[in-house]
PDB file of C-alpha atoms in Angstrom:
ATOM      1  CA  MET A   1      82.934 116.742  74.319  1.00 37.00           C
ATOM      2  CA  ALA A   2      83.021 117.984  71.476  1.00 44.00           C
ATOM      3  CA  LEU A   3      79.941 118.859  69.536  1.00 45.00           C
ATOM      4  CA  THR A   4      80.939 118.188  66.242  1.00 60.00           C
ATOM      5  CA  ASN A   5      84.318 118.066  64.294  1.00 76.00           C
ATOM      6  CA  LEU A   6      85.207 121.923  64.856  1.00 90.00           C
ATOM      7  CA  GLN A   7      82.771 123.379  68.192  1.00 90.00           C
ATOM      8  CA  GLN A   8      84.313 122.098  71.595  1.00 91.00           C
ATOM      9  CA  PRO A   9      83.206 123.865  74.831  1.00 94.00           C
ATOM     10  CA  LEU A  10      85.248 126.597  76.779  1.00 95.00           C
ATOM     11  CA  SER A  11      86.666 124.910  80.226  1.00 95.00           C
ATOM     12  CA  GLN A  12      84.910 126.676  83.365  1.00 96.00           C
ATOM     13  CA  ASN A  13      88.266 128.343  84.161  1.00 96.00           C
ATOM     14  CA  GLU A  14      88.136 129.773  80.759  1.00 96.00           C
ATOM     15  CA  LEU A  15      84.653 131.138  81.080  1.00 96.00           C
ATOM     16  CA  ASP A  16      86.145 131.751  84.244  1.00 96.00           C
ATOM     17  CA  PHE A  17      89.143 133.982  83.141  1.00 96.00           C
ATOM     18  CA  VAL A  18      87.330 135.840  79.857  1.00 96.00           C
ATOM     19  CA  ILE A  19      84.384 137.046  81.292  1.00 96.00           C
ATOM     20  CA  ARG A  20      86.238 138.326  84.666  1.00 95.00           C
ATOM     21  CA  HIS A  21      89.058 140.474  81.979  1.00 96.00           C
ATOM     22  CA  HIS A  22      85.756 141.784  80.572  1.00 96.00           C
ATOM     23  CA  PHE A  23      83.487 142.346  82.233  1.00 94.00           C
ATOM     24  CA  GLY A  24      84.498 141.952  86.139  1.00 93.00           C
ATOM     25  CA  LYS A  25      81.843 139.717  86.952  1.00 87.00           C
ATOM     26  CA  GLU A  26      82.543 136.639  88.737  1.00 85.00           C
ATOM     27  CA  ASN A  27      78.984 135.550  89.738  1.00 90.00           C
ATOM     28  CA  TYR A  28      77.049 135.341  86.085  1.00 94.00           C
ATOM     29  CA  THR A  29      74.849 131.779  83.949  1.00 94.00           C
ATOM     30  CA  ALA A  30      76.334 130.419  80.622  1.00 95.00           C
ATOM     31  CA  LEU A  31      73.587 128.651  78.918  1.00 94.00           C
ATOM     32  CA  LEU A  32      75.573 126.279  75.857  1.00 94.00           C
ATOM     33  CA  LEU A  33      73.276 127.542  72.866  1.00 90.00           C
ATOM     34  CA  GLU A  34      72.411 124.639  70.140  1.00 83.00           C
ATOM     35  CA  GLY A  35      72.428 125.074  66.320  1.00 74.00           C
ATOM     36  CA  GLY A  36      75.671 126.170  63.990  1.00 75.00           C
ATOM     37  CA  MET A  37      78.263 124.336  62.531  1.00 80.00           C
ATOM     38  CA  PHE A  38      81.217 126.123  63.402  1.00 90.00           C
ATOM     39  CA  ASN A  39      81.665 128.751  66.798  1.00 92.00           C
ATOM     40  CA  THR A  40      80.531 127.069  69.953  1.00 94.00           C
ATOM     41  CA  THR A  41      77.797 129.895  71.032  1.00 95.00           C
ATOM     42  CA  TYR A  42      77.155 130.874  75.161  1.00 96.00           C
ATOM     43  CA  ARG A  43      74.323 132.922  76.174  1.00 95.00           C
ATOM     44  CA  ILE A  44      76.042 135.109  78.961  1.00 96.00           C
ATOM     45  CA  THR A  45      73.869 135.874  81.943  1.00 95.00           C
ATOM     46  CA  PHE A  46      74.705 138.207  85.052  1.00 92.00           C
ATOM     47  CA  GLY A  47      71.902 138.779  87.696  1.00 83.00           C
ATOM     48  CA  SER A  48      68.150 138.105  85.844  1.00 77.00           C
ATOM     49  CA  GLU A  49      69.139 140.920  83.100  1.00 75.00           C
ATOM     50  CA  SER A  50      72.464 141.585  81.995  1.00 77.00           C
ATOM     51  CA  ARG A  51      72.510 139.195  78.764  1.00 89.00           C
ATOM     52  CA  CYS A  52      75.187 138.834  75.982  1.00 95.00           C
ATOM     53  CA  ILE A  53      75.937 136.583  73.721  1.00 96.00           C
ATOM     54  CA  LEU A  54      79.832 134.533  73.615  1.00 97.00           C
ATOM     55  CA  ARG A  55      80.999 132.835  70.069  1.00 96.00           C
ATOM     56  CA  VAL A  56      83.770 131.451  70.400  1.00 96.00           C
ATOM     57  CA  CYS A  57      86.072 129.867  67.497  1.00 95.00           C
ATOM     58  CA  PRO A  58      87.307 126.380  66.937  1.00 94.00           C
ATOM     59  CA  PRO A  59      90.031 125.487  68.751  1.00 92.00           C
ATOM     60  CA  ASP A  60      92.341 124.044  65.925  1.00 92.00           C
ATOM     61  CA  LYS A  61      92.901 127.352  62.497  1.00 93.00           C
ATOM     62  CA  SER A  62      94.649 124.290  61.155  1.00 92.00           C
ATOM     63  CA  ILE A  63      91.722 122.643  59.926  1.00 93.00           C
ATOM     64  CA  LEU A  64      90.083 125.691  58.795  1.00 95.00           C
ATOM     65  CA  LEU A  65      90.213 126.744  55.554  1.00 95.00           C
ATOM     66  CA  PRO A  66      92.569 129.824  55.136  1.00 93.00           C
ATOM     67  CA  PHE A  67      89.891 132.814  54.920  1.00 93.00           C
ATOM     68  CA  GLU A  68      87.839 131.485  58.194  1.00 95.00           C
ATOM     69  CA  ARG A  69      91.117 131.585  60.748  1.00 94.00           C
ATOM     70  CA  HIS A  70      90.646 135.283  61.630  1.00 94.00           C
ATOM     71  CA  LEU A  71      86.675 135.540  61.300  1.00 95.00           C
ATOM     72  CA  ILE A  72      86.429 137.552  64.212  1.00 95.00           C
ATOM     73  CA  ASP A  73      88.072 140.232  63.256  1.00 95.00           C
ATOM     74  CA  GLY A  74      86.224 140.422  60.026  1.00 96.00           C
ATOM     75  CA  GLU A  75      83.066 139.281  62.515  1.00 96.00           C
ATOM     76  CA  ALA A  76      83.201 143.058  64.701  1.00 96.00           C
ATOM     77  CA  LEU A  77      84.546 145.108  61.990  1.00 97.00           C
ATOM     78  CA  PHE A  78      81.009 143.291  60.243  1.00 97.00           C
ATOM     79  CA  TYR A  79      78.717 145.186  62.831  1.00 97.00           C
ATOM     80  CA  ARG A  80      81.230 147.942  63.598  1.00 97.00           C
ATOM     81  CA  ILE A  81      80.558 148.712  59.766  1.00 97.00           C
ATOM     82  CA  CYS A  82      76.768 147.989  60.160  1.00 97.00           C
ATOM     83  CA  LYS A  83      76.136 149.991  63.052  1.00 96.00           C
ATOM     84  CA  ARG A  84      78.145 153.183  61.318  1.00 97.00           C
ATOM     85  CA  HIS A  85      74.713 152.511  58.465  1.00 97.00           C
ATOM     86  CA  SER A  86      72.430 151.450  60.611  1.00 96.00           C
ATOM     87  CA  ILE A  87      71.424 148.880  59.747  1.00 97.00           C
ATOM     88  CA  PRO A  88      70.754 146.676  62.430  1.00 96.00           C
ATOM     89  CA  ALA A  89      73.171 144.348  63.931  1.00 96.00           C
ATOM     90  CA  PRO A  90      74.151 143.364  66.664  1.00 95.00           C
ATOM     91  CA  GLU A  91      76.323 145.640  68.780  1.00 96.00           C
ATOM     92  CA  VAL A  92      79.939 144.613  69.922  1.00 97.00           C
ATOM     93  CA  LEU A  93      80.930 144.303  73.699  1.00 97.00           C
ATOM     94  CA  ALA A  94      83.988 143.108  73.705  1.00 96.00           C
ATOM     95  CA  TYR A  95      87.172 140.810  71.695  1.00 96.00           C
ATOM     96  CA  GLY A  96      90.343 138.544  71.765  1.00 95.00           C
ATOM     97  CA  THR A  97      92.544 137.252  69.506  1.00 93.00           C
ATOM     98  CA  ASP A  98      95.204 135.425  68.324  1.00 89.00           C
ATOM     99  CA  GLY A  99      95.194 134.251  72.258  1.00 89.00           C
ATOM    100  CA  CYS A 100      95.636 137.538  73.538  1.00 86.00           C
ATOM    101  CA  ILE A 101      93.808 136.138  76.353  1.00 91.00           C
ATOM    102  CA  ILE A 102      92.352 132.691  76.584  1.00 94.00           C
ATOM    103  CA  ALA A 103      93.417 130.130  73.326  1.00 93.00           C
ATOM    104  CA  ARG A 104      90.621 130.439  71.089  1.00 96.00           C
ATOM    105  CA  ASP A 105      88.877 133.657  69.256  1.00 96.00           C
ATOM    106  CA  TYR A 106      85.929 134.299  70.410  1.00 97.00           C
ATOM    107  CA  ILE A 107      83.330 138.153  70.448  1.00 97.00           C
ATOM    108  CA  PHE A 108      81.099 138.928  73.520  1.00 97.00           C
ATOM    109  CA  LEU A 109      78.074 140.741  71.177  1.00 97.00           C
ATOM    110  CA  CYS A 110      74.918 142.345  73.184  1.00 95.00           C
ATOM    111  CA  PHE A 111      71.980 140.035  73.504  1.00 93.00           C
ATOM    112  CA  LEU A 112      69.395 140.884  70.746  1.00 92.00           C
ATOM    113  CA  ASP A 113      66.215 138.986  71.483  1.00 91.00           C
ATOM    114  CA  GLY A 114      64.453 136.963  68.911  1.00 91.00           C
ATOM    115  CA  GLU A 115      64.771 133.725  66.176  1.00 92.00           C
ATOM    116  CA  SER A 116      66.300 133.468  63.055  1.00 93.00           C
ATOM    117  CA  ILE A 117      63.630 133.111  59.867  1.00 94.00           C
ATOM    118  CA  SER A 118      64.070 129.155  59.977  1.00 92.00           C
ATOM    119  CA  ALA A 119      64.405 128.963  63.831  1.00 87.00           C
ATOM    120  CA  LYS A 120      60.902 127.651  63.418  1.00 87.00           C
ATOM    121  CA  GLU A 121      58.496 127.246  61.182  1.00 89.00           C
ATOM    122  CA  ARG A 122      56.933 129.578  59.811  1.00 92.00           C
ATOM    123  CA  ALA A 123      53.177 129.707  57.913  1.00 93.00           C
ATOM    124  CA  PRO A 124      53.707 131.028  54.252  1.00 93.00           C
ATOM    125  CA  GLU A 125      52.941 134.041  54.224  1.00 95.00           C
ATOM    126  CA  GLU A 126      54.462 135.449  57.427  1.00 94.00           C
ATOM    127  CA  LYS A 127      57.671 133.357  55.673  1.00 95.00           C
ATOM    128  CA  ALA A 128      57.255 135.779  52.330  1.00 96.00           C
ATOM    129  CA  ARG A 129      56.915 138.799  54.129  1.00 96.00           C
ATOM    130  CA  LEU A 130      60.041 138.230  56.423  1.00 96.00           C
ATOM    131  CA  ARG A 131      61.934 137.644  53.317  1.00 96.00           C
ATOM    132  CA  GLU A 132      60.417 139.766  51.563  1.00 97.00           C
ATOM    133  CA  ARG A 133      61.737 142.640  54.276  1.00 96.00           C
ATOM    134  CA  ALA A 134      64.703 141.601  53.893  1.00 97.00           C
ATOM    135  CA  GLY A 135      65.949 141.625  50.089  1.00 97.00           C
ATOM    136  CA  ALA A 136      64.794 145.320  51.497  1.00 97.00           C
ATOM    137  CA  LEU A 137      67.565 145.138  54.833  1.00 97.00           C
ATOM    138  CA  THR A 138      69.860 143.739  52.101  1.00 97.00           C
ATOM    139  CA  PHE A 139      69.840 146.236  49.362  1.00 97.00           C
ATOM    140  CA  ARG A 140      70.355 148.629  51.832  1.00 97.00           C
ATOM    141  CA  LEU A 141      73.463 146.638  53.195  1.00 98.00           C
ATOM    142  CA  HIS A 142      74.547 145.775  49.362  1.00 98.00           C
ATOM    143  CA  SER A 143      74.573 150.310  49.124  1.00 97.00           C
ATOM    144  CA  ILE A 144      77.733 150.337  51.265  1.00 98.00           C
ATOM    145  CA  GLY A 145      80.567 150.820  49.459  1.00 98.00           C
ATOM    146  CA  ASN A 146      84.737 151.096  50.148  1.00 97.00           C
ATOM    147  CA  ASP A 147      87.873 151.573  48.299  1.00 97.00           C
ATOM    148  CA  CYS A 148      89.421 148.111  48.247  1.00 98.00           C
ATOM    149  CA  PHE A 149      88.095 144.624  47.801  1.00 98.00           C
ATOM    150  CA  GLY A 150      88.148 141.429  49.948  1.00 98.00           C
ATOM    151  CA  ARG A 151      86.832 139.489  52.833  1.00 97.00           C
ATOM    152  CA  ILE A 152      86.564 141.886  55.447  1.00 97.00           C
ATOM    153  CA  SER A 153      88.043 139.447  57.342  1.00 95.00           C
ATOM    154  CA  ALA A 154      91.133 139.962  55.887  1.00 95.00           C
ATOM    155  CA  ILE A 155      90.851 143.270  55.700  1.00 96.00           C
ATOM    156  CA  ALA A 156      90.237 143.715  58.978  1.00 94.00           C
ATOM    157  CA  ARG A 157      94.520 142.522  60.054  1.00 93.00           C
ATOM    158  CA  GLY A 158      95.481 145.186  56.968  1.00 94.00           C
ATOM    159  CA  GLU A 159      94.983 142.728  53.640  1.00 94.00           C
ATOM    160  CA  ARG A 160      93.701 144.512  50.787  1.00 95.00           C
ATOM    161  CA  TYR A 161      92.656 144.122  47.135  1.00 98.00           C
ATOM    162  CA  ALA A 162      92.146 147.494  44.582  1.00 98.00           C
ATOM    163  CA  SER A 163      90.730 144.570  42.348  1.00 98.00           C
ATOM    164  CA  TRP A 164      88.016 142.069  41.740  1.00 98.00           C
ATOM    165  CA  SER A 165      89.529 139.149  40.427  1.00 98.00           C
ATOM    166  CA  GLY A 166      92.465 139.747  42.797  1.00 98.00           C
ATOM    167  CA  ALA A 167      90.590 139.584  45.913  1.00 98.00           C
ATOM    168  CA  LEU A 168      89.152 135.949  44.260  1.00 98.00           C
ATOM    169  CA  LEU A 169      92.357 134.407  42.794  1.00 98.00           C
ATOM    170  CA  SER A 170      93.751 135.377  46.520  1.00 97.00           C
ATOM    171  CA  GLU A 171      91.310 133.132  48.337  1.00 97.00           C
ATOM    172  CA  PHE A 172      91.130 130.220  45.614  1.00 98.00           C
ATOM    173  CA  ASP A 173      95.258 130.460  45.767  1.00 97.00           C
ATOM    174  CA  ALA A 174      95.347 129.634  49.344  1.00 97.00           C
ATOM    175  CA  TRP A 175      92.422 127.445  49.040  1.00 98.00           C
ATOM    176  CA  SER A 176      93.986 125.530  46.523  1.00 98.00           C
ATOM    177  CA  ASP A 177      97.131 125.071  48.928  1.00 97.00           C
ATOM    178  CA  CYS A 178      94.884 123.393  51.572  1.00 97.00           C
ATOM    179  CA  ALA A 179      93.174 121.060  49.703  1.00 97.00           C
ATOM    180  CA  LEU A 180      95.860 119.734  48.022  1.00 98.00           C
ATOM    181  CA  ALA A 181      97.860 119.663  51.600  1.00 97.00           C
ATOM    182  CA  ASN A 182      94.524 117.295  52.481  1.00 96.00           C
ATOM    183  CA  ARG A 183      94.996 115.513  48.783  1.00 97.00           C
ATOM    184  CA  LEU A 184      91.403 116.337  48.091  1.00 98.00           C
ATOM    185  CA  PHE A 185      92.143 117.599  44.831  1.00 98.00           C
ATOM    186  CA  THR A 186      95.217 116.883  42.485  1.00 98.00           C
ATOM    187  CA  GLU A 187      97.467 119.541  40.685  1.00 97.00           C
ATOM    188  CA  ARG A 188      96.023 118.979  38.125  1.00 98.00           C
ATOM    189  CA  GLU A 189      92.444 119.368  38.499  1.00 98.00           C
ATOM    190  CA  VAL A 190      94.533 122.489  40.605  1.00 98.00           C
ATOM    191  CA  ASN A 191      96.013 124.125  38.177  1.00 98.00           C
ATOM    192  CA  LYS A 192      92.719 123.477  35.646  1.00 97.00           C
ATOM    193  CA  LEU A 193      90.545 125.320  38.686  1.00 98.00           C
ATOM    194  CA  ARG A 194      93.251 128.127  38.622  1.00 98.00           C
ATOM    195  CA  SER A 195      92.511 128.838  34.934  1.00 98.00           C
ATOM    196  CA  VAL A 196      89.060 129.355  35.784  1.00 98.00           C
ATOM    197  CA  PHE A 197      89.921 132.726  37.828  1.00 98.00           C
ATOM    198  CA  ILE A 198      92.525 133.083  35.332  1.00 98.00           C
ATOM    199  CA  GLY A 199      91.096 133.095  31.916  1.00 98.00           C
ATOM    200  CA  TYR A 200      87.164 135.026  33.937  1.00 98.00           C
ATOM    201  CA  SER A 201      89.459 138.442  36.162  1.00 98.00           C
ATOM    202  CA  PRO A 202      88.885 140.459  32.579  1.00 98.00           C
ATOM    203  CA  ILE A 203      85.043 139.609  33.786  1.00 98.00           C
ATOM    204  CA  LEU A 204      85.290 140.004  37.539  1.00 98.00           C
ATOM    205  CA  ASP A 205      87.533 143.359  37.053  1.00 98.00           C
ATOM    206  CA  GLU A 206      83.819 144.554  34.641  1.00 97.00           C
ATOM    207  CA  ILE A 207      82.988 145.671  38.693  1.00 97.00           C
ATOM    208  CA  THR A 208      85.159 148.335  39.930  1.00 98.00           C
ATOM    209  CA  ALA A 209      83.028 149.609  42.286  1.00 97.00           C
ATOM    210  CA  PRO A 210      83.465 147.430  45.664  1.00 98.00           C
ATOM    211  CA  GLN A 211      80.337 146.643  47.395  1.00 98.00           C
ATOM    212  CA  PHE A 212      79.546 144.652  50.761  1.00 98.00           C
ATOM    213  CA  ALA A 213      77.977 141.641  50.686  1.00 98.00           C
ATOM    214  CA  HIS A 214      76.863 138.861  53.160  1.00 98.00           C
ATOM    215  CA  GLY A 215      78.550 136.374  51.722  1.00 96.00           C
ATOM    216  CA  ASP A 216      76.377 133.905  54.105  1.00 95.00           C
ATOM    217  CA  LEU A 217      73.340 134.933  53.540  1.00 96.00           C
ATOM    218  CA  TRP A 218      70.634 132.862  54.538  1.00 95.00           C
ATOM    219  CA  ASP A 219      66.978 131.678  56.946  1.00 95.00           C
ATOM    220  CA  GLY A 220      69.848 131.679  59.830  1.00 93.00           C
ATOM    221  CA  ASN A 221      71.260 134.781  59.202  1.00 95.00           C
ATOM    222  CA  VAL A 222      68.897 137.398  59.485  1.00 96.00           C
ATOM    223  CA  LEU A 223      67.038 137.767  63.553  1.00 95.00           C
ATOM    224  CA  VAL A 224      63.958 138.753  62.989  1.00 95.00           C
ATOM    225  CA  SER A 225      62.869 140.566  66.881  1.00 92.00           C
ATOM    226  CA  ASN A 226      60.509 138.774  69.618  1.00 88.00           C
ATOM    227  CA  GLY A 227      59.380 142.679  70.366  1.00 80.00           C
ATOM    228  CA  ASP A 228      56.997 143.264  67.390  1.00 77.00           C
ATOM    229  CA  GLY A 229      57.565 139.843  64.946  1.00 70.00           C
ATOM    230  CA  GLN A 230      58.911 142.632  62.219  1.00 79.00           C
ATOM    231  CA  SER A 231      62.379 143.881  62.916  1.00 92.00           C
ATOM    232  CA  LEU A 232      64.994 141.870  61.731  1.00 96.00           C
ATOM    233  CA  SER A 233      69.121 141.875  61.648  1.00 96.00           C
ATOM    234  CA  PHE A 234      71.839 140.786  60.394  1.00 96.00           C
ATOM    235  CA  ILE A 235      73.896 137.538  62.054  1.00 95.00           C
ATOM    236  CA  ASP A 236      77.320 135.778  61.744  1.00 93.00           C
ATOM    237  CA  GLY A 237      78.537 138.421  59.374  1.00 94.00           C
ATOM    238  CA  ASP A 238      81.613 136.496  59.368  1.00 94.00           C
ATOM    239  CA  HIS A 239      81.714 136.313  55.848  1.00 96.00           C
ATOM    240  CA  ALA A 240      81.191 139.591  54.630  1.00 98.00           C
ATOM    241  CA  ILE A 241      82.741 140.621  51.227  1.00 98.00           C
ATOM    242  CA  PHE A 242      83.736 143.443  49.619  1.00 98.00           C
ATOM    243  CA  GLY A 243      82.900 142.999  46.455  1.00 98.00           C
ATOM    244  CA  ASP A 244      79.477 142.552  43.647  1.00 97.00           C
ATOM    245  CA  ALA A 245      76.922 142.208  44.431  1.00 96.00           C
ATOM    246  CA  ASN A 246      75.744 139.280  43.647  1.00 95.00           C
ATOM    247  CA  PHE A 247      77.633 137.832  45.196  1.00 97.00           C
ATOM    248  CA  ASP A 248      74.932 136.660  47.158  1.00 96.00           C
ATOM    249  CA  PHE A 249      72.855 135.985  44.676  1.00 95.00           C
ATOM    250  CA  ALA A 250      74.926 133.194  44.120  1.00 94.00           C
ATOM    251  CA  SER A 251      74.010 130.558  47.389  1.00 88.00           C
ATOM    252  CA  GLY A 252      70.176 131.519  46.098  1.00 83.00           C
ATOM    253  CA  TRP A 253      69.849 130.201  49.876  1.00 88.00           C
ATOM    254  CA  MET A 254      67.004 132.255  50.631  1.00 92.00           C
ATOM    255  CA  ILE A 255      66.408 134.362  47.345  1.00 93.00           C
ATOM    256  CA  ASP A 256      62.879 133.667  46.117  1.00 94.00           C
ATOM    257  CA  GLU A 257      60.393 136.413  45.085  1.00 95.00           C
ATOM    258  CA  ALA A 258      58.713 137.908  47.909  1.00 96.00           C
ATOM    259  CA  PHE A 259      62.857 138.248  48.421  1.00 97.00           C
ATOM    260  CA  LEU A 260      63.383 140.287  45.413  1.00 96.00           C
ATOM    261  CA  ARG A 261      60.664 142.094  45.553  1.00 96.00           C
ATOM    262  CA  GLY A 262      61.643 143.824  49.340  1.00 97.00           C
ATOM    263  CA  TYR A 263      64.996 143.957  47.287  1.00 97.00           C
ATOM    264  CA  GLY A 264      63.724 145.765  43.719  1.00 95.00           C
ATOM    265  CA  ASN A 265      66.211 146.087  42.028  1.00 86.00           C
ATOM    266  CA  PRO A 266      68.331 143.060  42.541  1.00 85.00           C
ATOM    267  CA  PRO A 267      71.397 142.008  39.858  1.00 83.00           C
ATOM    268  CA  PRO A 268      70.525 141.249  36.550  1.00 82.00           C
ATOM    269  CA  GLU A 269      70.553 137.095  35.393  1.00 82.00           C
ATOM    270  CA  SER A 270      72.297 137.753  31.403  1.00 83.00           C
ATOM    271  CA  GLY A 271      75.444 138.519  30.076  1.00 91.00           C
ATOM    272  CA  ASN A 272      78.293 139.268  31.948  1.00 95.00           C
ATOM    273  CA  ASP A 273      76.465 139.001  35.415  1.00 95.00           C
ATOM    274  CA  LEU A 274      75.552 135.327  34.807  1.00 95.00           C
ATOM    275  CA  LEU A 275      79.241 134.136  34.304  1.00 96.00           C
ATOM    276  CA  ARG A 276      79.763 135.627  37.221  1.00 97.00           C
ATOM    277  CA  LYS A 277      77.906 134.285  39.671  1.00 96.00           C
ATOM    278  CA  GLN A 278      78.885 130.735  38.123  1.00 97.00           C
ATOM    279  CA  VAL A 279      83.068 131.123  39.071  1.00 98.00           C
ATOM    280  CA  TYR A 280      81.000 132.689  42.793  1.00 98.00           C
ATOM    281  CA  ARG A 281      79.062 129.435  42.634  1.00 97.00           C
ATOM    282  CA  LEU A 282      82.502 127.060  42.079  1.00 98.00           C
ATOM    283  CA  LEU A 283      84.171 129.706  44.724  1.00 98.00           C
ATOM    284  CA  PHE A 284      81.300 127.950  47.050  1.00 97.00           C
ATOM    285  CA  ALA A 285      81.504 124.311  45.914  1.00 98.00           C
ATOM    286  CA  LEU A 286      84.830 124.913  46.493  1.00 98.00           C
ATOM    287  CA  ASN A 287      85.122 125.599  50.151  1.00 97.00           C
ATOM    288  CA  ASP A 288      82.294 122.990  51.043  1.00 97.00           C
ATOM    289  CA  ALA A 289      84.594 120.298  49.398  1.00 98.00           C
ATOM    290  CA  PHE A 290      86.904 121.583  51.778  1.00 97.00           C
ATOM    291  CA  ALA A 291      84.894 121.810  54.557  1.00 96.00           C
ATOM    292  CA  TRP A 292      82.690 118.957  54.762  1.00 95.00           C
ATOM    293  CA  PRO A 293      85.315 116.032  54.652  1.00 95.00           C
ATOM    294  CA  VAL A 294      88.151 118.255  56.813  1.00 95.00           C
ATOM    295  CA  GLU A 295      85.886 120.020  59.065  1.00 94.00           C
ATOM    296  CA  TYR A 296      82.645 118.336  59.372  1.00 92.00           C
ATOM    297  CA  LEU A 297      83.927 114.483  58.584  1.00 91.00           C
ATOM    298  CA  ASP A 298      81.590 114.625  55.828  1.00 93.00           C
ATOM    299  CA  VAL A 299      83.233 112.498  53.104  1.00 95.00           C
ATOM    300  CA  GLN A 300      80.381 111.728  50.882  1.00 97.00           C
ATOM    301  CA  THR A 301      79.235 115.422  50.930  1.00 97.00           C
ATOM    302  CA  GLY A 302      82.569 116.835  50.022  1.00 97.00           C
ATOM    303  CA  SER A 303      83.531 114.067  47.186  1.00 98.00           C
ATOM    304  CA  GLN A 304      79.475 115.570  45.319  1.00 98.00           C
ATOM    305  CA  ARG A 305      80.866 119.492  46.343  1.00 98.00           C
ATOM    306  CA  LYS A 306      83.878 118.136  44.511  1.00 98.00           C
ATOM    307  CA  ALA A 307      82.744 117.149  41.677  1.00 98.00           C
ATOM    308  CA  ASP A 308      79.664 120.098  40.659  1.00 98.00           C
ATOM    309  CA  ALA A 309      83.140 122.017  41.206  1.00 98.00           C
ATOM    310  CA  LEU A 310      84.943 120.776  39.074  1.00 98.00           C
ATOM    311  CA  LYS A 311      81.581 120.232  36.489  1.00 98.00           C
ATOM    312  CA  LEU A 312      80.737 123.504  37.160  1.00 98.00           C
ATOM    313  CA  ALA A 313      84.514 124.512  36.124  1.00 98.00           C
ATOM    314  CA  GLY A 314      84.497 122.124  33.279  1.00 97.00           C
ATOM    315  CA  SER A 315      81.533 124.742  31.688  1.00 97.00           C
ATOM    316  CA  LEU A 316      83.360 127.360  32.367  1.00 97.00           C
ATOM    317  CA  LEU A 317      86.579 126.883  30.444  1.00 97.00           C
ATOM    318  CA  LYS A 318      84.184 125.678  27.359  1.00 96.00           C
ATOM    319  CA  ASN A 319      83.172 130.067  27.345  1.00 90.00           C
ATOM    320  CA  LEU A 320      86.422 131.290  27.232  1.00 87.00           C
TER     321      LEU A 320
END
């Protein structure tokens, strides 16, 4: 039985086959974990000690945002880059894409004993301490550069962009095809939205050195070690993108005084930096306007995010 419009457990035969293929083991237990809205996640135990996490993508890629259709490739690359730069994150044990082993994309990760910042109620002083440490960790992530722009899931498959505006416009164009096909926006609305990305290209292209951004930065994607309650790790890096560090500040989901104190030197909040953040917020709103009705079957929230996007687009166009 589906857990959401996206989550769907594997059959016992699929679980047996993929675990036997990668680990050569017949005896294991698989605990289906709750939480999240996209992947189906299991904790796999071999015997009494060896554990790993299995994340399985939705079975129907046709209902996903275009950049979401190859997230496992991006997630695997995200963790490899983190490891290369000594940034705490899970280790990739194995993964499969494009139906090479089973019909769905999946990834096995080394089990990290911990809980996300958002997994339980925390005292304000504890949450502030963790947010401050998360800010410092995010600064380290943003310090990683690259020789091209774009979503890491696209880069992993050989899709590279020479400019920041080119990467964002390509993502918008792929989004617009899906939005029109699902009759979420009219052609007139899409043309208006596209004019924002075209009009702001010169400002976007002031970003000439790609920086590594998590792309989905919030308390739920920062793991706190159960061992010392201090060590933090990034998880769920499949939305990561090489572009502007301000991309992670545009959502504002965990950006508070403590986070900024840990980060140390956040991007400016004025001039073209602020305008670029507005463009990123527009992209977030557009993705939500697709995902909520099509992926999560929540038409009301989707309609609200569409209204947010069109209002923001109108404001941005007035500034051109």
